[in-house]
mmCIF file of N, CA and C in Angstrom:
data_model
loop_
_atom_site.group_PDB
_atom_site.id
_atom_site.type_symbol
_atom_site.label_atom_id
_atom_site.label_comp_id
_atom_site.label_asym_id
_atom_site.label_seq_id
_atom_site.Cartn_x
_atom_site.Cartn_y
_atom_site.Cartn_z
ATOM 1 N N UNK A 28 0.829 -1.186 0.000
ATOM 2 C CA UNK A 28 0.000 0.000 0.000
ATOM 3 C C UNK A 28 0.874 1.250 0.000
ATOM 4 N N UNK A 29 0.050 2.395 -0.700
ATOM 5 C CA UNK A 29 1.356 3.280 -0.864
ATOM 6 C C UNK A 29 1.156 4.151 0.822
ATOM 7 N N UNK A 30 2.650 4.384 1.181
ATOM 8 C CA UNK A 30 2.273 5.400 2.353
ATOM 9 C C UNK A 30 1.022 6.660 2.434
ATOM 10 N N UNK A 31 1.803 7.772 1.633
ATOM 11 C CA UNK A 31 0.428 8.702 1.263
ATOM 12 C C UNK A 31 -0.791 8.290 1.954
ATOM 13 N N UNK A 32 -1.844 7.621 1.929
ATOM 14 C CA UNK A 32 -2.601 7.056 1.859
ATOM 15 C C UNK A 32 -3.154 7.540 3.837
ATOM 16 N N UNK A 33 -1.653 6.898 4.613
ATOM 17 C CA UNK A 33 -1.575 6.724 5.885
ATOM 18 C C UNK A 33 -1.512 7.973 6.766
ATOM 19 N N UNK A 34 -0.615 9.179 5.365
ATOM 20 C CA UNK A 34 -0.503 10.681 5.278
ATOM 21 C C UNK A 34 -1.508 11.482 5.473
ATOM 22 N N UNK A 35 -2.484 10.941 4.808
ATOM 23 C CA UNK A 35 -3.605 12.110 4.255
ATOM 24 C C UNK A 35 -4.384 12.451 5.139
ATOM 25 N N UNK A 36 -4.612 13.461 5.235
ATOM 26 C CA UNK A 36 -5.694 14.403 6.297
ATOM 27 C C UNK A 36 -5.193 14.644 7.846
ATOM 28 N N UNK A 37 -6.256 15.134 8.159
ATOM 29 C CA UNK A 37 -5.807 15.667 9.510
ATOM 30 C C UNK A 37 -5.318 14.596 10.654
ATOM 31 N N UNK A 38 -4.533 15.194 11.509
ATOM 32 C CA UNK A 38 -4.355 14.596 12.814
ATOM 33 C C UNK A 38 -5.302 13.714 13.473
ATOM 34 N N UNK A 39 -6.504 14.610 13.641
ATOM 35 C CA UNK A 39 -8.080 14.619 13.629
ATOM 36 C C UNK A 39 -8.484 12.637 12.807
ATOM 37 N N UNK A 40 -8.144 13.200 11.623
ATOM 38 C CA UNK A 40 -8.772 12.539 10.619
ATOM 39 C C UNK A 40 -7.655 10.942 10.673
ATOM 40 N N UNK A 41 -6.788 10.988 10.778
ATOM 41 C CA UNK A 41 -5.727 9.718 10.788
ATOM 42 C C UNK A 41 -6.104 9.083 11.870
ATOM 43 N N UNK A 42 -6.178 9.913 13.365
ATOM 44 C CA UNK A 42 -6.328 9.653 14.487
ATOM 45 C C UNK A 42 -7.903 8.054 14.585
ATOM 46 N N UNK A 43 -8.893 8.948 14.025
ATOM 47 C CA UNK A 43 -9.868 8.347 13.624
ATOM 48 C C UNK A 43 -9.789 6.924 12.974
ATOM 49 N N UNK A 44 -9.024 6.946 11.870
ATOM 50 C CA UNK A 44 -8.919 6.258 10.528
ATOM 51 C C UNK A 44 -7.611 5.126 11.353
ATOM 52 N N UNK A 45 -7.031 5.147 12.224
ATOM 53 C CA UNK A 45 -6.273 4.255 12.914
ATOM 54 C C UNK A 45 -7.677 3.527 13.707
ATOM 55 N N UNK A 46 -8.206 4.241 14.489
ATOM 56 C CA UNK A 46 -9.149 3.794 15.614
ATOM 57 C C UNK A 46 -9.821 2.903 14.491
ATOM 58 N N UNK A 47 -10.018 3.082 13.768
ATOM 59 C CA UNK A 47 -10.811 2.138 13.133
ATOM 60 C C UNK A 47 -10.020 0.632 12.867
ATOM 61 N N UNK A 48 -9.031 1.135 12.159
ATOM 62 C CA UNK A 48 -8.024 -0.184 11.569
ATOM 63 C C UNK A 48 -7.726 -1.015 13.137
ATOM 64 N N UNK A 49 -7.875 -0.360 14.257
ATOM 65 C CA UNK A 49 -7.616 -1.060 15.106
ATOM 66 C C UNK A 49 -8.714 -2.026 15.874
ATOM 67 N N UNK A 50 -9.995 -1.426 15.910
ATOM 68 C CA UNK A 50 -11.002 -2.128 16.134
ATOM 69 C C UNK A 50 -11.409 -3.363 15.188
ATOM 70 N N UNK A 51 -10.779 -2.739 13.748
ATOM 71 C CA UNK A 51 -11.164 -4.042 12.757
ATOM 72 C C UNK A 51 -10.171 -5.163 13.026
ATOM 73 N N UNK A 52 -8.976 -5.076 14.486
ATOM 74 C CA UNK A 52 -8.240 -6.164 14.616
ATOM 75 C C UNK A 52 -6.906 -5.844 13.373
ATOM 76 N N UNK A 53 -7.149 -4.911 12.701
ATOM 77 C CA UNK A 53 -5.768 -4.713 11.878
ATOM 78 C C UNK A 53 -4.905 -4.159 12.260
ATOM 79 N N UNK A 54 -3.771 -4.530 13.088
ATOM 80 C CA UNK A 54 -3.211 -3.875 14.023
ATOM 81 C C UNK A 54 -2.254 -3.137 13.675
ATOM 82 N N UNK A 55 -1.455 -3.812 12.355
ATOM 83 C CA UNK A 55 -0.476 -3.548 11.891
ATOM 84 C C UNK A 55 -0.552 -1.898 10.739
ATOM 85 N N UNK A 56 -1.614 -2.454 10.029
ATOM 86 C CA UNK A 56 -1.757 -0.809 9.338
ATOM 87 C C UNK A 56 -2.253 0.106 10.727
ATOM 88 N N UNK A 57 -3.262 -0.021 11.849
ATOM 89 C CA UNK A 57 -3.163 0.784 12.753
ATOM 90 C C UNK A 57 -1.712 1.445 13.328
ATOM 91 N N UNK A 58 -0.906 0.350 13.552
ATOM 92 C CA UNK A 58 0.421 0.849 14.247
ATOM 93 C C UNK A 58 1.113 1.863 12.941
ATOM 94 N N UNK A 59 0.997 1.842 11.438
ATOM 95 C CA UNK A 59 1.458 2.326 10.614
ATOM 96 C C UNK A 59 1.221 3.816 10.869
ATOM 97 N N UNK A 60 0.113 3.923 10.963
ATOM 98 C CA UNK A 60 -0.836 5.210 10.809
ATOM 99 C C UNK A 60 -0.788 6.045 12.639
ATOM 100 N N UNK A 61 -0.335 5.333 13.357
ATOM 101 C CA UNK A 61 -0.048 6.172 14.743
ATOM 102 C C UNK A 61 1.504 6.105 15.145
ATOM 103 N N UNK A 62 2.296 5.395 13.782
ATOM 104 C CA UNK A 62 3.883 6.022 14.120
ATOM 105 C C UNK A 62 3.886 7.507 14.090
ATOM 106 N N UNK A 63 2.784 7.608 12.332
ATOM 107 C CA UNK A 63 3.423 9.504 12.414
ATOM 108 C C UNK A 63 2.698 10.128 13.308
ATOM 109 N N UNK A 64 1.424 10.056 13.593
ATOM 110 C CA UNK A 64 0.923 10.691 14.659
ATOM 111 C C UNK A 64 2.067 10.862 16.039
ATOM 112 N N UNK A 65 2.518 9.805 15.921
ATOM 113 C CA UNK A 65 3.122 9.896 17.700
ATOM 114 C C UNK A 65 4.818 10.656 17.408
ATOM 115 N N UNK A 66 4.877 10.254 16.602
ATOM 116 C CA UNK A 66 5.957 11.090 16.278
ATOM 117 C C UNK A 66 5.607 12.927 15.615
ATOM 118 N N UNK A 67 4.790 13.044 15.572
ATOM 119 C CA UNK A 67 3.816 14.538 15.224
ATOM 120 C C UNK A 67 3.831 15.235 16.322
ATOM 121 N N UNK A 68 3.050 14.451 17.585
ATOM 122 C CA UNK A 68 2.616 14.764 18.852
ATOM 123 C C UNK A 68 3.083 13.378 19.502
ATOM 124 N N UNK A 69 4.571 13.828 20.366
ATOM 125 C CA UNK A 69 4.821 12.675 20.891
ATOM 126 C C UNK A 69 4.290 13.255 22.308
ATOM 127 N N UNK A 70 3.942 14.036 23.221
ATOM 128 C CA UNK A 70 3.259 14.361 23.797
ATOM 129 C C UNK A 70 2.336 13.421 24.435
ATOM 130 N N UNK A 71 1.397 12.954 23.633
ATOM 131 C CA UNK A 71 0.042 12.618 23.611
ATOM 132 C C UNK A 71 0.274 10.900 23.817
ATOM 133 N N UNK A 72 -0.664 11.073 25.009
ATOM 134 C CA UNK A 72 -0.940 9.976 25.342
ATOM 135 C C UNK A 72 -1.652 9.044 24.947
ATOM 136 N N UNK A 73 -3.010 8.977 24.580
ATOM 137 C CA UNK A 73 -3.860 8.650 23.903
ATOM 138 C C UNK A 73 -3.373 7.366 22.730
ATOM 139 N N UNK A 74 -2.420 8.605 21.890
ATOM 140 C CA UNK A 74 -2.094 7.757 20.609
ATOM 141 C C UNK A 74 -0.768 6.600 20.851
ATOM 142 N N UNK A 75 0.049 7.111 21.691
ATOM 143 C CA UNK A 75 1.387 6.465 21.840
ATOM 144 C C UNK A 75 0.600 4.977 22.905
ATOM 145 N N UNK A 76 -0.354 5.303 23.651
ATOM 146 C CA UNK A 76 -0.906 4.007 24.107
ATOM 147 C C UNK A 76 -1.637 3.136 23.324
ATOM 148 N N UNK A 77 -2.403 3.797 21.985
ATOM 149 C CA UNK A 77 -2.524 2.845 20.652
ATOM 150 C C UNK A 77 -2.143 2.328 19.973
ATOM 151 N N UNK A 78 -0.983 2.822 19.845
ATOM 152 C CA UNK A 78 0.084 2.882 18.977
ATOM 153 C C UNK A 78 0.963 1.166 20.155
ATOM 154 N N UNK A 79 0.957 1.535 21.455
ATOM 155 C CA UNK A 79 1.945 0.108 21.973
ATOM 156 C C UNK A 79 0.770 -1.122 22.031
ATOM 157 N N UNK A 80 -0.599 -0.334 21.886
ATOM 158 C CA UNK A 80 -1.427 -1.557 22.071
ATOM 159 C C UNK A 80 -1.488 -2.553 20.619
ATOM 160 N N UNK A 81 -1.378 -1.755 19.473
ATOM 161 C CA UNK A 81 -1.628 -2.364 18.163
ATOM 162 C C UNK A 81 0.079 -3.087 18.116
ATOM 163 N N UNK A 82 1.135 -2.664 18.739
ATOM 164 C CA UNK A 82 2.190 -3.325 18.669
ATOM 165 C C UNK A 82 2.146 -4.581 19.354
ATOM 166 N N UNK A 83 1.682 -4.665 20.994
ATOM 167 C CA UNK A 83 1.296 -5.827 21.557
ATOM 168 C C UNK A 83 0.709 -7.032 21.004
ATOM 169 N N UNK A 84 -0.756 -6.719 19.792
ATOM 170 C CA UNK A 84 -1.624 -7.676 19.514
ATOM 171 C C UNK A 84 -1.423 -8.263 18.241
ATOM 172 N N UNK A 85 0.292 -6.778 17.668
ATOM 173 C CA UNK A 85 0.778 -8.158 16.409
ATOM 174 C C UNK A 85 2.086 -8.540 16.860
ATOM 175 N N UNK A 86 2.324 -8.879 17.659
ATOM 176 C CA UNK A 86 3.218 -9.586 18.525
ATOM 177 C C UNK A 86 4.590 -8.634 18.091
ATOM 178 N N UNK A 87 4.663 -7.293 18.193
ATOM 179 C CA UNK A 87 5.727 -6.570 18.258
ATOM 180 C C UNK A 87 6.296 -5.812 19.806
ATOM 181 N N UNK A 88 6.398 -6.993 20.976
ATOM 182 C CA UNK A 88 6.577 -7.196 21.585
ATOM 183 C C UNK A 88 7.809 -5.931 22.236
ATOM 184 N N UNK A 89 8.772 -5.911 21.462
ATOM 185 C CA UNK A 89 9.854 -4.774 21.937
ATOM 186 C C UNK A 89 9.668 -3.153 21.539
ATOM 187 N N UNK A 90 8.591 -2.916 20.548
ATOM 188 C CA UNK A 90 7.909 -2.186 20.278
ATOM 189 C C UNK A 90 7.151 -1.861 21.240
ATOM 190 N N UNK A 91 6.238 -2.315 21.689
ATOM 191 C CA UNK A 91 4.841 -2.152 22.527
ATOM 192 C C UNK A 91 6.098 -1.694 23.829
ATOM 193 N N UNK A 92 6.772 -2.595 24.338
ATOM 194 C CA UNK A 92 7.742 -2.361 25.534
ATOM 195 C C UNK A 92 8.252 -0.489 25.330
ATOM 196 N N UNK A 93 8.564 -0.367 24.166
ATOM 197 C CA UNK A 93 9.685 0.678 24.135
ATOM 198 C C UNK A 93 8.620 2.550 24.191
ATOM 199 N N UNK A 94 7.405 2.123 23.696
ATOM 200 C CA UNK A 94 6.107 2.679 23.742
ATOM 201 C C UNK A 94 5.899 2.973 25.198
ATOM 202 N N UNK A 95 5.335 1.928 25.879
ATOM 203 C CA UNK A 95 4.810 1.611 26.811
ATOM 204 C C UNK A 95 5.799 2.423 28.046
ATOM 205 N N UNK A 96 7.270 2.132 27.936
ATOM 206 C CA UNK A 96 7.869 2.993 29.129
ATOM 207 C C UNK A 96 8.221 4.715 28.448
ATOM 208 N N UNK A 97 7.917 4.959 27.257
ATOM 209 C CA UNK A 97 8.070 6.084 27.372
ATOM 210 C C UNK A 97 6.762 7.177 27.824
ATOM 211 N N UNK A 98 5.438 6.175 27.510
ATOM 212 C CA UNK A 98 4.356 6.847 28.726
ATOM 213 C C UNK A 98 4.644 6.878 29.911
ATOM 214 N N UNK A 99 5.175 6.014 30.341
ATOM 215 C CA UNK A 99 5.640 5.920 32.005
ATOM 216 C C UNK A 99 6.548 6.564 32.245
ATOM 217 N N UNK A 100 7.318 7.408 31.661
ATOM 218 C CA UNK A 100 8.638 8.466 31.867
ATOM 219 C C UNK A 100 8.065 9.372 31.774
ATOM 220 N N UNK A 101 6.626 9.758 31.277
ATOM 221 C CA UNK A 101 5.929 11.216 30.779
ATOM 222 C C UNK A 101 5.191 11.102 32.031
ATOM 223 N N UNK A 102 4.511 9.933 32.464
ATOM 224 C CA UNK A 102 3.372 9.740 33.942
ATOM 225 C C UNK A 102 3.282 8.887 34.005
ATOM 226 N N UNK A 103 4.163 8.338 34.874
ATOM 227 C CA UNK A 103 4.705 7.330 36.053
ATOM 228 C C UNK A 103 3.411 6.701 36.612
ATOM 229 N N UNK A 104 2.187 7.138 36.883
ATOM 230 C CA UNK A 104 1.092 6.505 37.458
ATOM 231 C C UNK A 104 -0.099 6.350 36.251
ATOM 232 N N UNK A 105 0.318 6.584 35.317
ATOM 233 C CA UNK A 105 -0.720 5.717 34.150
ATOM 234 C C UNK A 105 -0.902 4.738 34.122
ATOM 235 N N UNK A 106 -1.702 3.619 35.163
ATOM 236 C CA UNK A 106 -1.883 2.647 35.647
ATOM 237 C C UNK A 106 -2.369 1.624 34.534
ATOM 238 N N UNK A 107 -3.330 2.592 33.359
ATOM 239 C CA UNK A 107 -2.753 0.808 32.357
ATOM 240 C C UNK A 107 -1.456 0.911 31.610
ATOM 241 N N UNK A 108 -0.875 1.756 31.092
ATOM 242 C CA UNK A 108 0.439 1.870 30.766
ATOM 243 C C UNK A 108 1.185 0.689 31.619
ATOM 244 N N UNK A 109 1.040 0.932 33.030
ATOM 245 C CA UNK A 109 1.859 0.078 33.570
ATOM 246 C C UNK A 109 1.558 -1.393 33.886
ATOM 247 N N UNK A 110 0.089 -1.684 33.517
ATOM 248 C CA UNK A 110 -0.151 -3.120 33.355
ATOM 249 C C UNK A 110 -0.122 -3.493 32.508
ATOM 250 N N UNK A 111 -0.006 -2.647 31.001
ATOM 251 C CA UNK A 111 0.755 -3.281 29.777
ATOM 252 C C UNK A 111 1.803 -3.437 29.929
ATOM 253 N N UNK A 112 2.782 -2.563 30.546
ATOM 254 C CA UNK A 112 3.991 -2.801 30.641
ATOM 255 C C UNK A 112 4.758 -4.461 30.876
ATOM 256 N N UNK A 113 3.619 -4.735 32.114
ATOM 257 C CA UNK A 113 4.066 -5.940 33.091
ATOM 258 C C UNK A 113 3.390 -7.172 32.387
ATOM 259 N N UNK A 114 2.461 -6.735 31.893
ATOM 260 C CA UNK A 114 1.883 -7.903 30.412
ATOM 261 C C UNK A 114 2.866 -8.504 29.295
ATOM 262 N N UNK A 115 2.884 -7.375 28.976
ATOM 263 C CA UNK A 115 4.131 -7.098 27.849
ATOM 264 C C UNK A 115 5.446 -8.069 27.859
ATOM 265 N N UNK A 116 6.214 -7.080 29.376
ATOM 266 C CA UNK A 116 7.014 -8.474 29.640
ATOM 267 C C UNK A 116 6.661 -10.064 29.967
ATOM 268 N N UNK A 117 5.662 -10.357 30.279
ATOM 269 C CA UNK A 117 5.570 -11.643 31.222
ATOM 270 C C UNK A 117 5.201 -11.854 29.721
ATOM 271 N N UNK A 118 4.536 -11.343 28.587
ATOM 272 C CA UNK A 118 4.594 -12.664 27.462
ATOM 273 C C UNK A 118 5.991 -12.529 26.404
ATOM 274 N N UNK A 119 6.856 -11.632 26.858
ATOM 275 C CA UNK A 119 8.756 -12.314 26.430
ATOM 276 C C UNK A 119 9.462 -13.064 27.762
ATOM 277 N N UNK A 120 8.517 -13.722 28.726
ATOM 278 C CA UNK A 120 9.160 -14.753 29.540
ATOM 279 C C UNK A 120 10.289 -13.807 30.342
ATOM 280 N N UNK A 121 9.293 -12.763 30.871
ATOM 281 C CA UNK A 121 10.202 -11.740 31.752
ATOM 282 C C UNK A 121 9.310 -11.699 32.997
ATOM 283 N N UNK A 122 9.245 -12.359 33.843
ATOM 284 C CA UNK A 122 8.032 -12.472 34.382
ATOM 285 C C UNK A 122 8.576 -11.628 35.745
ATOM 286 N N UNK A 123 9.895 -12.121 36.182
ATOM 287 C CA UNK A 123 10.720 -11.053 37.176
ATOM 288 C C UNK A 123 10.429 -9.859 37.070
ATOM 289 N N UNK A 124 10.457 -9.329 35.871
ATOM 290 C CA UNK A 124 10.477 -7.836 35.183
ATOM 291 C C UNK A 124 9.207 -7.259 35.335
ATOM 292 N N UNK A 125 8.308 -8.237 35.191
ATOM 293 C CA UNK A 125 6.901 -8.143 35.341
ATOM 294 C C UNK A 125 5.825 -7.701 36.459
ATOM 295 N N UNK A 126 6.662 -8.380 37.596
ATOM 296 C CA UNK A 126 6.052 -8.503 38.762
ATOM 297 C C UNK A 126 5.416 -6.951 39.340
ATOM 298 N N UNK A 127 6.785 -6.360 39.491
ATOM 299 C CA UNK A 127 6.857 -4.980 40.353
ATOM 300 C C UNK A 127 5.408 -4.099 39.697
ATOM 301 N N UNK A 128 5.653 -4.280 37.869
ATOM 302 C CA UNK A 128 4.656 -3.062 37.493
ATOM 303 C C UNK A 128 3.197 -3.632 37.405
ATOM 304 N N UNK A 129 2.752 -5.055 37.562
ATOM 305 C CA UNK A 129 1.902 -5.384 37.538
ATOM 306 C C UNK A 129 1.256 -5.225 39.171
ATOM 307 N N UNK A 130 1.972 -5.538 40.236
ATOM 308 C CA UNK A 130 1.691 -5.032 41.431
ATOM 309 C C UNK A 130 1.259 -3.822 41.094
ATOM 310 N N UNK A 131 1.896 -2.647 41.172
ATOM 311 C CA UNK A 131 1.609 -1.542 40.913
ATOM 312 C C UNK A 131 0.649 -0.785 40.280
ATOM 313 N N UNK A 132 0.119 -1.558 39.145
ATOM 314 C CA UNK A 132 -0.622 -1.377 38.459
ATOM 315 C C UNK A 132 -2.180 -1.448 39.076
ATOM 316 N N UNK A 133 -2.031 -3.040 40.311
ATOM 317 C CA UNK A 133 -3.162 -3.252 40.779
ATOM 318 C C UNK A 133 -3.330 -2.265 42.007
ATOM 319 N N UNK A 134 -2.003 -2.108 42.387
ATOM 320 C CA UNK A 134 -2.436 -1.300 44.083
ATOM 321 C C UNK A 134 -3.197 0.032 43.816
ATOM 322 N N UNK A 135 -2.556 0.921 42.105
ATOM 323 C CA UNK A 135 -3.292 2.092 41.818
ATOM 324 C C UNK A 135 -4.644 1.899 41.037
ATOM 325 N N UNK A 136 -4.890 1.123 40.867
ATOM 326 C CA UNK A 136 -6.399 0.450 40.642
ATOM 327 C C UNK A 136 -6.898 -0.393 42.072
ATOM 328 N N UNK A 137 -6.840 -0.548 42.581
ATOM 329 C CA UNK A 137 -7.304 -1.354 43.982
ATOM 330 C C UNK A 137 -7.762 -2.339 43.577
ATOM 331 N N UNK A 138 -7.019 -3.020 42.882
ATOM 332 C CA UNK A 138 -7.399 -4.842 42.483
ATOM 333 C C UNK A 138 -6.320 -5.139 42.755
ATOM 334 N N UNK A 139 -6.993 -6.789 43.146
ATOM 335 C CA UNK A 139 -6.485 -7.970 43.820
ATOM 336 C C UNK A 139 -5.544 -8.231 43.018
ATOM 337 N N UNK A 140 -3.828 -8.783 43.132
ATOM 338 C CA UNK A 140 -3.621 -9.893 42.209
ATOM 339 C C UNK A 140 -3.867 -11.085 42.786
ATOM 340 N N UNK A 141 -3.781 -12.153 41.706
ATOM 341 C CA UNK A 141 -4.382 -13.584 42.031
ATOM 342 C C UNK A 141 -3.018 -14.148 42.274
#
């Protein structure tokens, strides 16, 4: 597919046009279409957490990771940020790595872990 395509229209309008590709389970043209966004407005939370979620569900695993802690360097208590985080790792068999932010995740949500 030609890029352009991923280009066209507003912030607004891509923003949208990802949300979609991502609900249709297409994760991969989603993640296409919220690189430039997040790199536009790396700022923004919103997209850079779409952007690690569509990396997570096509198994771009060090992607979603590298996403995922740079929300947590912007706000440290973005509590799903940080249970993706601890997701993230425990499915690259990091489960050590895992532990601390998944705790964390539950104590600032007040759920149990099992």
């Amino acid at each position: 597919m030609n890029d352009t395509y991923y280009e066209f229209g507003t912030a607004g309008e891509r923003w949208d046009r990802a949300q979609l590709f991502f609900e249709a389970k297409e994760y991969q043209t989603a993640a296409r279409i919220l690189r430039g966004l997040v790199a536009e407005h790396p700022e923004q939370t919103a997209q850079r957490l779409l952007l690690a979620r569509a990396y997570y569900h096509s198994a771009q695993l060090s992607r979603a990771e590298t996403e995922l802690r740079a929300v947590l360097d912007r706000d440290p208590v973005e509590h799903y940020a940080r249970l993706m985080l601890g997701r993230t790792l425990e499915r690259q068999g990091r489960a050590a790595e895992a532990a601390p932010h998944l705790r964390l995740a539950a104590a600032m949500t007040g759920e149990q872990l099992d």
